[in-house]
JSON list of C-alpha atoms and ligand atoms in Angstrom, two decimals:
[
{"chain": "A", "resi": 1, "resn": "UNK", "atom": "CA", "xyz": [114.25, 103.79, 90.74]},
{"chain": "A", "resi": 2, "resn": "UNK", "atom": "CA", "xyz": [110.80, 102.68, 92.40]},
{"chain": "A", "resi": 3, "resn": "UNK", "atom": "CA", "xyz": [110.72, 102.57, 96.04]},
{"chain": "A", "resi": 4, "resn": "UNK", "atom": "CA", "xyz": [108.80, 100.28, 98.40]},
{"chain": "A", "resi": 5, "resn": "UNK", "atom": "CA", "xyz": [106.33, 102.71, 99.58]},
{"chain": "A", "resi": 6, "resn": "UNK", "atom": "CA", "xyz": [105.04, 103.75, 96.45]},
{"chain": "A", "resi": 7, "resn": "UNK", "atom": "CA", "xyz": [102.61, 100.84, 96.44]},
{"chain": "A", "resi": 8, "resn": "UNK", "atom": "CA", "xyz": [101.46, 101.31, 100.11]},
{"chain": "A", "resi": 9, "resn": "UNK", "atom": "CA", "xyz": [98.21, 102.41, 100.87]},
{"chain": "A", "resi": 10, "resn": "UNK", "atom": "CA", "xyz": [97.61, 102.35, 104.82]},
{"chain": "A", "resi": 11, "resn": "UNK", "atom": "CA", "xyz": [100.60, 101.88, 107.16]},
{"chain": "A", "resi": 12, "resn": "UNK", "atom": "CA", "xyz": [100.96, 101.74, 110.96]},
{"chain": "A", "resi": 13, "resn": "UNK", "atom": "CA", "xyz": [103.17, 103.91, 113.16]},
{"chain": "A", "resi": 14, "resn": "UNK", "atom": "CA", "xyz": [104.41, 102.10, 116.09]},
{"chain": "A", "resi": 15, "resn": "UNK", "atom": "CA", "xyz": [106.21, 103.98, 118.68]},
{"chain": "A", "resi": 16, "resn": "UNK", "atom": "CA", "xyz": [109.01, 102.23, 120.59]},
{"chain": "A", "resi": 17, "resn": "UNK", "atom": "CA", "xyz": [108.46, 104.10, 123.72]},
{"chain": "A", "resi": 18, "resn": "UNK", "atom": "CA", "xyz": [105.12, 102.88, 124.07]},
{"chain": "A", "resi": 19, "resn": "UNK", "atom": "CA", "xyz": [104.05, 99.36, 124.80]},
{"chain": "A", "resi": 20, "resn": "UNK", "atom": "CA", "xyz": [102.17, 96.66, 122.99]},
{"chain": "A", "resi": 21, "resn": "UNK", "atom": "CA", "xyz": [101.22, 92.98, 123.85]},
{"chain": "A", "resi": 22, "resn": "UNK", "atom": "CA", "xyz": [102.42, 90.26, 121.95]},
{"chain": "A", "resi": 23, "resn": "UNK", "atom": "CA", "xyz": [98.84, 89.37, 120.84]},
{"chain": "A", "resi": 24, "resn": "UNK", "atom": "CA", "xyz": [98.05, 93.37, 120.13]},
{"chain": "A", "resi": 25, "resn": "UNK", "atom": "CA", "xyz": [101.26, 93.42, 118.07]},
{"chain": "A", "resi": 26, "resn": "UNK", "atom": "CA", "xyz": [100.29, 90.29, 116.04]},
{"chain": "A", "resi": 27, "resn": "UNK", "atom": "CA", "xyz": [97.11, 91.81, 115.45]},
{"chain": "A", "resi": 28, "resn": "UNK", "atom": "CA", "xyz": [98.66, 94.79, 114.11]},
{"chain": "A", "resi": 29, "resn": "UNK", "atom": "CA", "xyz": [101.04, 93.10, 112.06]},
{"chain": "A", "resi": 30, "resn": "UNK", "atom": "CA", "xyz": [98.71, 90.77, 110.40]},
{"chain": "A", "resi": 31, "resn": "UNK", "atom": "CA", "xyz": [95.78, 93.33, 109.59]},
{"chain": "A", "resi": 32, "resn": "UNK", "atom": "CA", "xyz": [96.57, 93.72, 105.87]},
{"chain": "A", "resi": 33, "resn": "UNK", "atom": "CA", "xyz": [98.46, 96.92, 106.44]},
{"chain": "A", "resi": 34, "resn": "UNK", "atom": "CA", "xyz": [101.35, 97.37, 104.08]},
{"chain": "A", "resi": 35, "resn": "UNK", "atom": "CA", "xyz": [103.81, 98.47, 106.35]},
{"chain": "A", "resi": 36, "resn": "UNK", "atom": "CA", "xyz": [105.04, 99.27, 109.77]},
{"chain": "A", "resi": 37, "resn": "UNK", "atom": "CA", "xyz": [106.83, 102.37, 110.30]},
{"chain": "A", "resi": 38, "resn": "UNK", "atom": "CA", "xyz": [108.57, 102.79, 113.63]},
{"chain": "A", "resi": 39, "resn": "UNK", "atom": "CA", "xyz": [109.10, 105.79, 115.38]},
{"chain": "A", "resi": 40, "resn": "UNK", "atom": "CA", "xyz": [108.40, 108.90, 117.75]},
{"chain": "A", "resi": 41, "resn": "UNK", "atom": "CA", "xyz": [108.54, 112.26, 118.71]},
{"chain": "A", "resi": 42, "resn": "UNK", "atom": "CA", "xyz": [110.01, 111.37, 122.34]},
{"chain": "A", "resi": 43, "resn": "UNK", "atom": "CA", "xyz": [111.58, 108.60, 124.17]},
{"chain": "A", "resi": 44, "resn": "UNK", "atom": "CA", "xyz": [113.05, 107.13, 121.31]},
{"chain": "A", "resi": 45, "resn": "UNK", "atom": "CA", "xyz": [116.26, 105.24, 122.13]},
{"chain": "A", "resi": 46, "resn": "UNK", "atom": "CA", "xyz": [118.22, 102.85, 120.42]},
{"chain": "A", "resi": 47, "resn": "UNK", "atom": "CA", "xyz": [117.48, 100.10, 122.74]},
{"chain": "A", "resi": 48, "resn": "UNK", "atom": "CA", "xyz": [113.64, 100.54, 122.41]},
{"chain": "A", "resi": 49, "resn": "UNK", "atom": "CA", "xyz": [113.97, 100.48, 118.81]},
{"chain": "A", "resi": 50, "resn": "UNK", "atom": "CA", "xyz": [115.82, 97.34, 118.23]},
{"chain": "A", "resi": 51, "resn": "UNK", "atom": "CA", "xyz": [113.67, 95.59, 120.69]},
{"chain": "A", "resi": 52, "resn": "UNK", "atom": "CA", "xyz": [110.65, 96.89, 118.82]},
{"chain": "A", "resi": 53, "resn": "UNK", "atom": "CA", "xyz": [111.74, 96.11, 115.38]},
{"chain": "A", "resi": 54, "resn": "UNK", "atom": "CA", "xyz": [112.75, 92.44, 116.74]},
{"chain": "A", "resi": 55, "resn": "UNK", "atom": "CA", "xyz": [109.23, 91.76, 117.52]},
{"chain": "A", "resi": 56, "resn": "UNK", "atom": "CA", "xyz": [107.97, 93.13, 114.21]},
{"chain": "A", "resi": 57, "resn": "UNK", "atom": "CA", "xyz": [110.52, 91.10, 112.39]},
{"chain": "A", "resi": 58, "resn": "UNK", "atom": "CA", "xyz": [108.96, 87.99, 113.29]},
{"chain": "A", "resi": 59, "resn": "UNK", "atom": "CA", "xyz": [105.93, 89.15, 110.54]},
{"chain": "A", "resi": 60, "resn": "UNK", "atom": "CA", "xyz": [106.25, 89.41, 106.87]},
{"chain": "A", "resi": 61, "resn": "UNK", "atom": "CA", "xyz": [105.42, 92.89, 106.44]},
{"chain": "A", "resi": 62, "resn": "UNK", "atom": "CA", "xyz": [107.94, 95.41, 105.29]},
{"chain": "A", "resi": 63, "resn": "UNK", "atom": "CA", "xyz": [109.17, 97.58, 108.57]},
{"chain": "A", "resi": 64, "resn": "UNK", "atom": "CA", "xyz": [110.84, 101.17, 108.15]},
{"chain": "A", "resi": 65, "resn": "UNK", "atom": "CA", "xyz": [112.16, 103.64, 110.54]},
{"chain": "A", "resi": 66, "resn": "UNK", "atom": "CA", "xyz": [111.16, 107.02, 110.47]},
{"chain": "A", "resi": 67, "resn": "UNK", "atom": "CA", "xyz": [114.49, 108.72, 111.92]},
{"chain": "A", "resi": 68, "resn": "UNK", "atom": "CA", "xyz": [114.32, 111.13, 114.35]},
{"chain": "A", "resi": 69, "resn": "UNK", "atom": "CA", "xyz": [117.36, 111.34, 116.46]},
{"chain": "A", "resi": 70, "resn": "UNK", "atom": "CA", "xyz": [120.88, 110.16, 115.18]},
{"chain": "A", "resi": 71, "resn": "UNK", "atom": "CA", "xyz": [121.05, 108.19, 118.63]},
{"chain": "A", "resi": 72, "resn": "UNK", "atom": "CA", "xyz": [118.54, 105.45, 117.37]},
{"chain": "A", "resi": 73, "resn": "UNK", "atom": "CA", "xyz": [119.24, 104.59, 114.25]},
{"chain": "A", "resi": 74, "resn": "UNK", "atom": "CA", "xyz": [119.35, 100.94, 113.97]},
{"chain": "A", "resi": 75, "resn": "UNK", "atom": "CA", "xyz": [120.64, 98.33, 111.27]},
{"chain": "A", "resi": 76, "resn": "UNK", "atom": "CA", "xyz": [118.04, 95.89, 110.11]},
{"chain": "A", "resi": 77, "resn": "UNK", "atom": "CA", "xyz": [114.79, 97.64, 108.78]},
{"chain": "A", "resi": 78, "resn": "UNK", "atom": "CA", "xyz": [113.86, 97.41, 105.27]},
{"chain": "A", "resi": 79, "resn": "UNK", "atom": "CA", "xyz": [113.81, 101.24, 104.63]},
{"chain": "A", "resi": 80, "resn": "UNK", "atom": "CA", "xyz": [114.88, 104.53, 106.51]},
{"chain": "A", "resi": 81, "resn": "UNK", "atom": "CA", "xyz": [112.48, 107.55, 106.32]},
{"chain": "A", "resi": 82, "resn": "UNK", "atom": "CA", "xyz": [114.21, 110.96, 106.85]},
{"chain": "A", "resi": 83, "resn": "UNK", "atom": "CA", "xyz": [112.00, 113.87, 107.82]},
{"chain": "A", "resi": 84, "resn": "UNK", "atom": "CA", "xyz": [113.14, 117.41, 106.77]},
{"chain": "A", "resi": 85, "resn": "UNK", "atom": "CA", "xyz": [110.46, 119.89, 108.11]},
{"chain": "A", "resi": 86, "resn": "UNK", "atom": "CA", "xyz": [109.63, 122.41, 105.64]},
{"chain": "A", "resi": 87, "resn": "UNK", "atom": "CA", "xyz": [107.46, 124.71, 107.83]},
{"chain": "A", "resi": 88, "resn": "UNK", "atom": "CA", "xyz": [109.95, 125.34, 110.48]},
{"chain": "A", "resi": 89, "resn": "UNK", "atom": "CA", "xyz": [112.47, 128.32, 110.70]},
{"chain": "A", "resi": 90, "resn": "UNK", "atom": "CA", "xyz": [114.87, 126.14, 113.01]},
{"chain": "A", "resi": 91, "resn": "UNK", "atom": "CA", "xyz": [117.60, 124.84, 110.10]},
{"chain": "A", "resi": 92, "resn": "UNK", "atom": "CA", "xyz": [118.48, 121.80, 112.95]},
{"chain": "A", "resi": 93, "resn": "UNK", "atom": "CA", "xyz": [115.00, 120.10, 111.51]},
{"chain": "A", "resi": 94, "resn": "UNK", "atom": "CA", "xyz": [115.71, 121.00, 107.62]},
{"chain": "A", "resi": 95, "resn": "UNK", "atom": "CA", "xyz": [119.41, 120.10, 107.33]},
{"chain": "A", "resi": 96, "resn": "UNK", "atom": "CA", "xyz": [121.20, 120.65, 110.61]},
{"chain": "A", "resi": 97, "resn": "UNK", "atom": "CA", "xyz": [120.87, 116.81, 112.27]},
{"chain": "A", "resi": 98, "resn": "UNK", "atom": "CA", "xyz": [120.98, 115.83, 108.74]},
{"chain": "A", "resi": 99, "resn": "UNK", "atom": "CA", "xyz": [124.38, 117.36, 107.72]},
{"chain": "A", "resi": 100, "resn": "UNK", "atom": "CA", "xyz": [125.80, 115.86, 111.33]},
{"chain": "A", "resi": 101, "resn": "UNK", "atom": "CA", "xyz": [124.44, 112.61, 110.64]},
{"chain": "A", "resi": 102, "resn": "UNK", "atom": "CA", "xyz": [126.37, 112.49, 106.95]},
{"chain": "A", "resi": 103, "resn": "UNK", "atom": "CA", "xyz": [129.49, 113.85, 107.99]},
{"chain": "A", "resi": 104, "resn": "UNK", "atom": "CA", "xyz": [129.46, 110.89, 110.49]},
{"chain": "A", "resi": 105, "resn": "UNK", "atom": "CA", "xyz": [128.02, 108.17, 108.88]},
{"chain": "A", "resi": 106, "resn": "UNK", "atom": "CA", "xyz": [128.01, 109.58, 105.21]},
{"chain": "A", "resi": 107, "resn": "UNK", "atom": "CA", "xyz": [130.20, 106.82, 103.99]},
{"chain": "A", "resi": 108, "resn": "UNK", "atom": "CA", "xyz": [128.27, 103.89, 105.58]},
{"chain": "A", "resi": 109, "resn": "UNK", "atom": "CA", "xyz": [124.65, 104.63, 104.25]},
{"chain": "A", "resi": 110, "resn": "UNK", "atom": "CA", "xyz": [122.89, 102.17, 101.97]},
{"chain": "A", "resi": 111, "resn": "UNK", "atom": "CA", "xyz": [121.26, 104.94, 100.03]},
{"chain": "A", "resi": 112, "resn": "UNK", "atom": "CA", "xyz": [118.80, 102.68, 98.02]},
{"chain": "A", "resi": 113, "resn": "UNK", "atom": "CA", "xyz": [117.05, 102.10, 101.53]},
{"chain": "A", "resi": 114, "resn": "UNK", "atom": "CA", "xyz": [116.88, 105.70, 102.31]},
{"chain": "A", "resi": 115, "resn": "UNK", "atom": "CA", "xyz": [114.16, 107.90, 101.25]},
{"chain": "A", "resi": 116, "resn": "UNK", "atom": "CA", "xyz": [113.57, 111.87, 102.82]},
{"chain": "A", "resi": 117, "resn": "UNK", "atom": "CA", "xyz": [109.87, 113.00, 103.48]},
{"chain": "A", "resi": 118, "resn": "UNK", "atom": "CA", "xyz": [109.07, 116.63, 103.03]},
{"chain": "A", "resi": 119, "resn": "UNK", "atom": "CA", "xyz": [107.42, 117.43, 106.21]},
{"chain": "A", "resi": 120, "resn": "UNK", "atom": "CA", "xyz": [104.44, 119.67, 106.86]},
{"chain": "A", "resi": 121, "resn": "UNK", "atom": "CA", "xyz": [103.65, 120.04, 110.28]},
{"chain": "A", "resi": 122, "resn": "UNK", "atom": "CA", "xyz": [99.97, 121.26, 111.03]},
{"chain": "A", "resi": 123, "resn": "UNK", "atom": "CA", "xyz": [98.94, 120.54, 114.35]},
{"chain": "A", "resi": 124, "resn": "UNK", "atom": "CA", "xyz": [100.33, 123.67, 116.84]},
{"chain": "A", "resi": 125, "resn": "UNK", "atom": "CA", "xyz": [99.62, 121.45, 119.96]},
{"chain": "A", "resi": 126, "resn": "UNK", "atom": "CA", "xyz": [101.54, 118.08, 118.82]},
{"chain": "A", "resi": 127, "resn": "UNK", "atom": "CA", "xyz": [104.65, 117.34, 120.01]},
{"chain": "A", "resi": 128, "resn": "UNK", "atom": "CA", "xyz": [106.42, 117.38, 116.78]},
{"chain": "A", "resi": 129, "resn": "UNK", "atom": "CA", "xyz": [105.42, 120.57, 115.83]},
{"chain": "A", "resi": 130, "resn": "UNK", "atom": "CA", "xyz": [106.69, 121.58, 119.48]},
{"chain": "A", "resi": 131, "resn": "UNK", "atom": "CA", "xyz": [109.97, 120.23, 119.24]},
{"chain": "A", "resi": 132, "resn": "UNK", "atom": "CA", "xyz": [110.83, 121.64, 115.59]},
{"chain": "A", "resi": 133, "resn": "UNK", "atom": "CA", "xyz": [109.04, 124.78, 116.11]},
{"chain": "A", "resi": 134, "resn": "UNK", "atom": "CA", "xyz": [106.83, 124.61, 112.84]},
{"chain": "A", "resi": 135, "resn": "UNK", "atom": "CA", "xyz": [104.43, 127.21, 111.91]},
{"chain": "A", "resi": 136, "resn": "UNK", "atom": "CA", "xyz": [101.41, 124.85, 111.91]},
{"chain": "A", "resi": 137, "resn": "UNK", "atom": "CA", "xyz": [98.95, 127.50, 111.24]},
{"chain": "A", "resi": 138, "resn": "UNK", "atom": "CA", "xyz": [99.69, 127.84, 107.87]},
{"chain": "A", "resi": 139, "resn": "UNK", "atom": "CA", "xyz": [96.89, 127.33, 105.54]},
{"chain": "A", "resi": 140, "resn": "UNK", "atom": "CA", "xyz": [96.23, 125.33, 102.50]},
{"chain": "A", "resi": 141, "resn": "UNK", "atom": "CA", "xyz": [97.89, 128.10, 99.71]},
{"chain": "A", "resi": 142, "resn": "UNK", "atom": "CA", "xyz": [101.54, 127.57, 101.88]},
{"chain": "A", "resi": 143, "resn": "UNK", "atom": "CA", "xyz": [100.84, 123.84, 102.84]},
{"chain": "A", "resi": 144, "resn": "UNK", "atom": "CA", "xyz": [100.82, 123.86, 98.52]},
{"chain": "A", "resi": 145, "resn": "UNK", "atom": "CA", "xyz": [103.83, 125.80, 98.73]},
{"chain": "A", "resi": 146, "resn": "UNK", "atom": "CA", "xyz": [105.54, 123.47, 100.70]},
{"chain": "A", "resi": 147, "resn": "UNK", "atom": "CA", "xyz": [104.52, 120.45, 98.81]},
{"chain": "A", "resi": 148, "resn": "UNK", "atom": "CA", "xyz": [105.67, 122.08, 95.53]},
{"chain": "A", "resi": 149, "resn": "UNK", "atom": "CA", "xyz": [109.16, 122.97, 97.52]},
{"chain": "A", "resi": 150, "resn": "UNK", "atom": "CA", "xyz": [109.32, 119.32, 98.31]},
{"chain": "A", "resi": 151, "resn": "UNK", "atom": "CA", "xyz": [108.42, 117.97, 95.20]},
{"chain": "A", "resi": 152, "resn": "UNK", "atom": "CA", "xyz": [109.44, 119.94, 92.58]},
{"chain": "A", "resi": 153, "resn": "UNK", "atom": "CA", "xyz": [112.17, 122.03, 93.92]},
{"chain": "A", "resi": 154, "resn": "UNK", "atom": "CA", "xyz": [114.26, 119.31, 96.52]},
{"chain": "A", "resi": 155, "resn": "UNK", "atom": "CA", "xyz": [112.20, 116.46, 94.49]},
{"chain": "A", "resi": 156, "resn": "UNK", "atom": "CA", "xyz": [111.83, 114.69, 97.57]},
{"chain": "A", "resi": 157, "resn": "UNK", "atom": "CA", "xyz": [110.25, 111.01, 97.02]},
{"chain": "A", "resi": 158, "resn": "UNK", "atom": "CA", "xyz": [107.55, 112.05, 100.17]},
{"chain": "A", "resi": 159, "resn": "UNK", "atom": "CA", "xyz": [105.53, 114.80, 101.20]},
{"chain": "A", "resi": 160, "resn": "UNK", "atom": "CA", "xyz": [104.36, 113.97, 104.66]},
{"chain": "A", "resi": 161, "resn": "UNK", "atom": "CA", "xyz": [101.28, 115.71, 105.78]},
{"chain": "A", "resi": 162, "resn": "UNK", "atom": "CA", "xyz": [101.77, 115.17, 109.67]},
{"chain": "A", "resi": 163, "resn": "UNK", "atom": "CA", "xyz": [98.51, 116.24, 111.98]},
{"chain": "A", "resi": 164, "resn": "UNK", "atom": "CA", "xyz": [99.96, 113.76, 114.58]},
{"chain": "A", "resi": 165, "resn": "UNK", "atom": "CA", "xyz": [97.00, 113.58, 117.23]},
{"chain": "A", "resi": 166, "resn": "UNK", "atom": "CA", "xyz": [94.10, 115.18, 115.54]},
{"chain": "A", "resi": 167, "resn": "UNK", "atom": "CA", "xyz": [92.20, 114.93, 112.46]},
{"chain": "A", "resi": 168, "resn": "UNK", "atom": "CA", "xyz": [93.13, 117.16, 109.66]},
{"chain": "A", "resi": 169, "resn": "UNK", "atom": "CA", "xyz": [91.41, 119.56, 106.88]},
{"chain": "A", "resi": 170, "resn": "UNK", "atom": "CA", "xyz": [90.95, 117.26, 103.96]},
{"chain": "A", "resi": 171, "resn": "UNK", "atom": "CA", "xyz": [90.45, 120.07, 101.72]},
{"chain": "A", "resi": 172, "resn": "UNK", "atom": "CA", "xyz": [93.81, 121.15, 102.21]},
{"chain": "A", "resi": 173, "resn": "UNK", "atom": "CA", "xyz": [95.13, 117.63, 101.72]},
{"chain": "A", "resi": 174, "resn": "UNK", "atom": "CA", "xyz": [93.54, 117.27, 98.27]},
{"chain": "A", "resi": 175, "resn": "UNK", "atom": "CA", "xyz": [95.16, 120.73, 97.46]},
{"chain": "A", "resi": 176, "resn": "UNK", "atom": "CA", "xyz": [98.55, 119.26, 98.65]},
{"chain": "A", "resi": 177, "resn": "UNK", "atom": "CA", "xyz": [97.87, 116.46, 96.71]},
{"chain": "A", "resi": 178, "resn": "UNK", "atom": "CA", "xyz": [96.67, 118.08, 93.37]},
{"chain": "A", "resi": 179, "resn": "UNK", "atom": "CA", "xyz": [100.08, 120.34, 92.91]},
{"chain": "A", "resi": 180, "resn": "UNK", "atom": "CA", "xyz": [102.26, 117.21, 93.90]},
{"chain": "A", "resi": 181, "resn": "UNK", "atom": "CA", "xyz": [103.33, 115.45, 90.66]},
{"chain": "A", "resi": 182, "resn": "UNK", "atom": "CA", "xyz": [105.99, 112.95, 91.29]},
{"chain": "A", "resi": 183, "resn": "UNK", "atom": "CA", "xyz": [106.15, 112.80, 95.42]},
{"chain": "A", "resi": 184, "resn": "UNK", "atom": "CA", "xyz": [103.93, 110.36, 96.92]},
{"chain": "A", "resi": 185, "resn": "UNK", "atom": "CA", "xyz": [101.82, 112.19, 99.76]},
{"chain": "A", "resi": 186, "resn": "UNK", "atom": "CA", "xyz": [101.34, 110.39, 102.96]},
{"chain": "A", "resi": 187, "resn": "UNK", "atom": "CA", "xyz": [98.65, 111.59, 105.50]},
{"chain": "A", "resi": 188, "resn": "UNK", "atom": "CA", "xyz": [98.96, 111.24, 109.17]},
{"chain": "A", "resi": 189, "resn": "UNK", "atom": "CA", "xyz": [96.80, 112.52, 112.05]},
{"chain": "A", "resi": 190, "resn": "UNK", "atom": "CA", "xyz": [93.58, 111.28, 114.19]},
{"chain": "A", "resi": 191, "resn": "UNK", "atom": "CA", "xyz": [92.60, 108.61, 111.68]},
{"chain": "A", "resi": 192, "resn": "UNK", "atom": "CA", "xyz": [90.69, 106.68, 114.62]},
{"chain": "A", "resi": 193, "resn": "UNK", "atom": "CA", "xyz": [87.94, 104.29, 112.71]},
{"chain": "A", "resi": 194, "resn": "UNK", "atom": "CA", "xyz": [86.66, 102.91, 109.63]},
{"chain": "A", "resi": 195, "resn": "UNK", "atom": "CA", "xyz": [85.32, 106.31, 108.39]},
{"chain": "A", "resi": 196, "resn": "UNK", "atom": "CA", "xyz": [87.96, 108.60, 109.12]},
{"chain": "A", "resi": 197, "resn": "UNK", "atom": "CA", "xyz": [90.25, 105.80, 107.37]},
{"chain": "A", "resi": 198, "resn": "UNK", "atom": "CA", "xyz": [88.34, 105.71, 103.93]},
{"chain": "A", "resi": 199, "resn": "UNK", "atom": "CA", "xyz": [87.82, 109.92, 104.22]},
{"chain": "A", "resi": 200, "resn": "UNK", "atom": "CA", "xyz": [91.83, 110.35, 104.23]},
{"chain": "A", "resi": 201, "resn": "UNK", "atom": "CA", "xyz": [92.62, 107.36, 101.72]},
{"chain": "A", "resi": 202, "resn": "UNK", "atom": "CA", "xyz": [90.23, 109.84, 99.19]},
{"chain": "A", "resi": 203, "resn": "UNK", "atom": "CA", "xyz": [92.72, 112.49, 99.87]},
{"chain": "A", "resi": 204, "resn": "UNK", "atom": "CA", "xyz": [96.22, 110.96, 100.42]},
{"chain": "A", "resi": 205, "resn": "UNK", "atom": "CA", "xyz": [98.03, 108.45, 98.83]},
{"chain": "A", "resi": 206, "resn": "UNK", "atom": "CA", "xyz": [99.40, 106.82, 102.02]},
{"chain": "A", "resi": 207, "resn": "UNK", "atom": "CA", "xyz": [97.42, 106.63, 105.11]},
{"chain": "A", "resi": 208, "resn": "UNK", "atom": "CA", "xyz": [99.27, 106.65, 108.43]},
{"chain": "A", "resi": 209, "resn": "UNK", "atom": "CA", "xyz": [97.70, 105.56, 111.60]},
{"chain": "A", "resi": 210, "resn": "UNK", "atom": "CA", "xyz": [99.31, 105.89, 115.29]},
{"chain": "A", "resi": 211, "resn": "UNK", "atom": "CA", "xyz": [97.69, 106.85, 118.58]},
{"chain": "A", "resi": 212, "resn": "UNK", "atom": "CA", "xyz": [94.47, 104.77, 117.91]},
{"chain": "A", "resi": 213, "resn": "UNK", "atom": "CA", "xyz": [96.63, 101.28, 118.22]},
{"chain": "A", "resi": 214, "resn": "UNK", "atom": "CA", "xyz": [97.65, 102.13, 121.51]},
{"chain": "A", "resi": 215, "resn": "UNK", "atom": "CA", "xyz": [94.07, 103.66, 122.61]},
{"chain": "A", "resi": 216, "resn": "UNK", "atom": "CA", "xyz": [91.31, 100.92, 120.82]},
{"chain": "A", "resi": 217, "resn": "UNK", "atom": "CA", "xyz": [92.89, 98.41, 118.73]},
{"chain": "A", "resi": 218, "resn": "UNK", "atom": "CA", "xyz": [89.51, 97.08, 117.28]},
{"chain": "A", "resi": 219, "resn": "UNK", "atom": "CA", "xyz": [88.93, 100.65, 115.88]},
{"chain": "A", "resi": 220, "resn": "UNK", "atom": "CA", "xyz": [92.66, 100.47, 114.63]},
{"chain": "A", "resi": 221, "resn": "UNK", "atom": "CA", "xyz": [92.35, 97.53, 112.76]},
{"chain": "A", "resi": 222, "resn": "UNK", "atom": "CA", "xyz": [88.87, 98.94, 111.19]},
{"chain": "A", "resi": 223, "resn": "UNK", "atom": "CA", "xyz": [91.08, 101.62, 109.54]},
{"chain": "A", "resi": 224, "resn": "UNK", "atom": "CA", "xyz": [92.32, 99.20, 107.53]},
{"chain": "A", "resi": 225, "resn": "UNK", "atom": "CA", "xyz": [89.58, 98.08, 106.34]},
{"chain": "A", "resi": 226, "resn": "UNK", "atom": "CA", "xyz": [88.52, 101.69, 105.35]},
{"chain": "A", "resi": 227, "resn": "UNK", "atom": "CA", "xyz": [91.42, 102.16, 102.97]},
{"chain": "A", "resi": 228, "resn": "UNK", "atom": "CA", "xyz": [90.71, 99.35, 101.52]},
{"chain": "A", "resi": 229, "resn": "UNK", "atom": "CA", "xyz": [87.04, 99.49, 100.68]},
{"chain": "A", "resi": 230, "resn": "UNK", "atom": "CA", "xyz": [87.66, 103.38, 99.49]},
{"chain": "A", "resi": 231, "resn": "UNK", "atom": "CA", "xyz": [90.42, 101.61, 96.99]},
{"chain": "B", "resi": 1, "resn": "1GP", "atom": "C1", "xyz": [101.88, 110.61, 114.04]},
{"chain": "B", "resi": 1, "resn": "1GP", "atom": "O1", "xyz": [101.15, 111.11, 111.70]},
{"chain": "B", "resi": 1, "resn": "1GP", "atom": "C2", "xyz": [101.09, 109.83, 112.77]},
{"chain": "B", "resi": 1, "resn": "1GP", "atom": "O2", "xyz": [102.89, 110.91, 113.68]},
{"chain": "B", "resi": 1, "resn": "1GP", "atom": "C3", "xyz": [99.78, 109.41, 112.52]},
{"chain": "B", "resi": 1, "resn": "1GP", "atom": "O3", "xyz": [99.29, 110.27, 113.64]},
{"chain": "B", "resi": 1, "resn": "1GP", "atom": "O4", "xyz": [98.81, 109.37, 116.00]},
{"chain": "B", "resi": 1, "resn": "1GP", "atom": "O5", "xyz": [97.25, 110.84, 115.29]},
{"chain": "B", "resi": 1, "resn": "1GP", "atom": "O6", "xyz": [97.10, 108.57, 114.18]},
{"chain": "B", "resi": 1, "resn": "1GP", "atom": "P1", "xyz": [98.14, 109.83, 115.01]}
]
């Protein structure tokens, strides 16, 4: 079964806990990006997720929720991405919350709209690394092992290289993609302008752009062009 993210190259990740004006949101949604991901590591609630989703829904591009807490799963997205952190030993972030969700809602889940992400968390200073207790200092060889675990052993459809807040080691990203055959490789972290986007696009399949949307919208919009120009 083909999934909508297989054709994506650039996505913006918007945080329900942060504010954008209507004009800013319009610029993001009309930028030529392939999709909007809604999610964040802290402060995500049902209410702020509904609010952001309904604003994005005025535009045509696909909108996916990246689920980080069971309390904030909102119906109405095109796709639900479920992170499973591969470089942590805290089992709740690998299968624990997942099992809890499935015990409660397993019968109700529209599986054709769900995809799991094998997360490799690589910035030790990020909220996601602290929250999940990820062993974020791993080298390219260990990251490649995580990618193979996702792609070959678990057959997850997405490998997500998460440098949230810092620009990553693109050699590591290349190595992860080299060893990944079936899964789509997402890269996120520190993409903040045309150049960083273009270079990241050479290393991964899908470039995720987050923080810069809130810090410098013009530069964020340039990342779409950077990815397109690489293609
Ligand atoms: C965060 O991977 C995304 O989950 C994007 O990272 O916020 O650093 O762009 P940035």
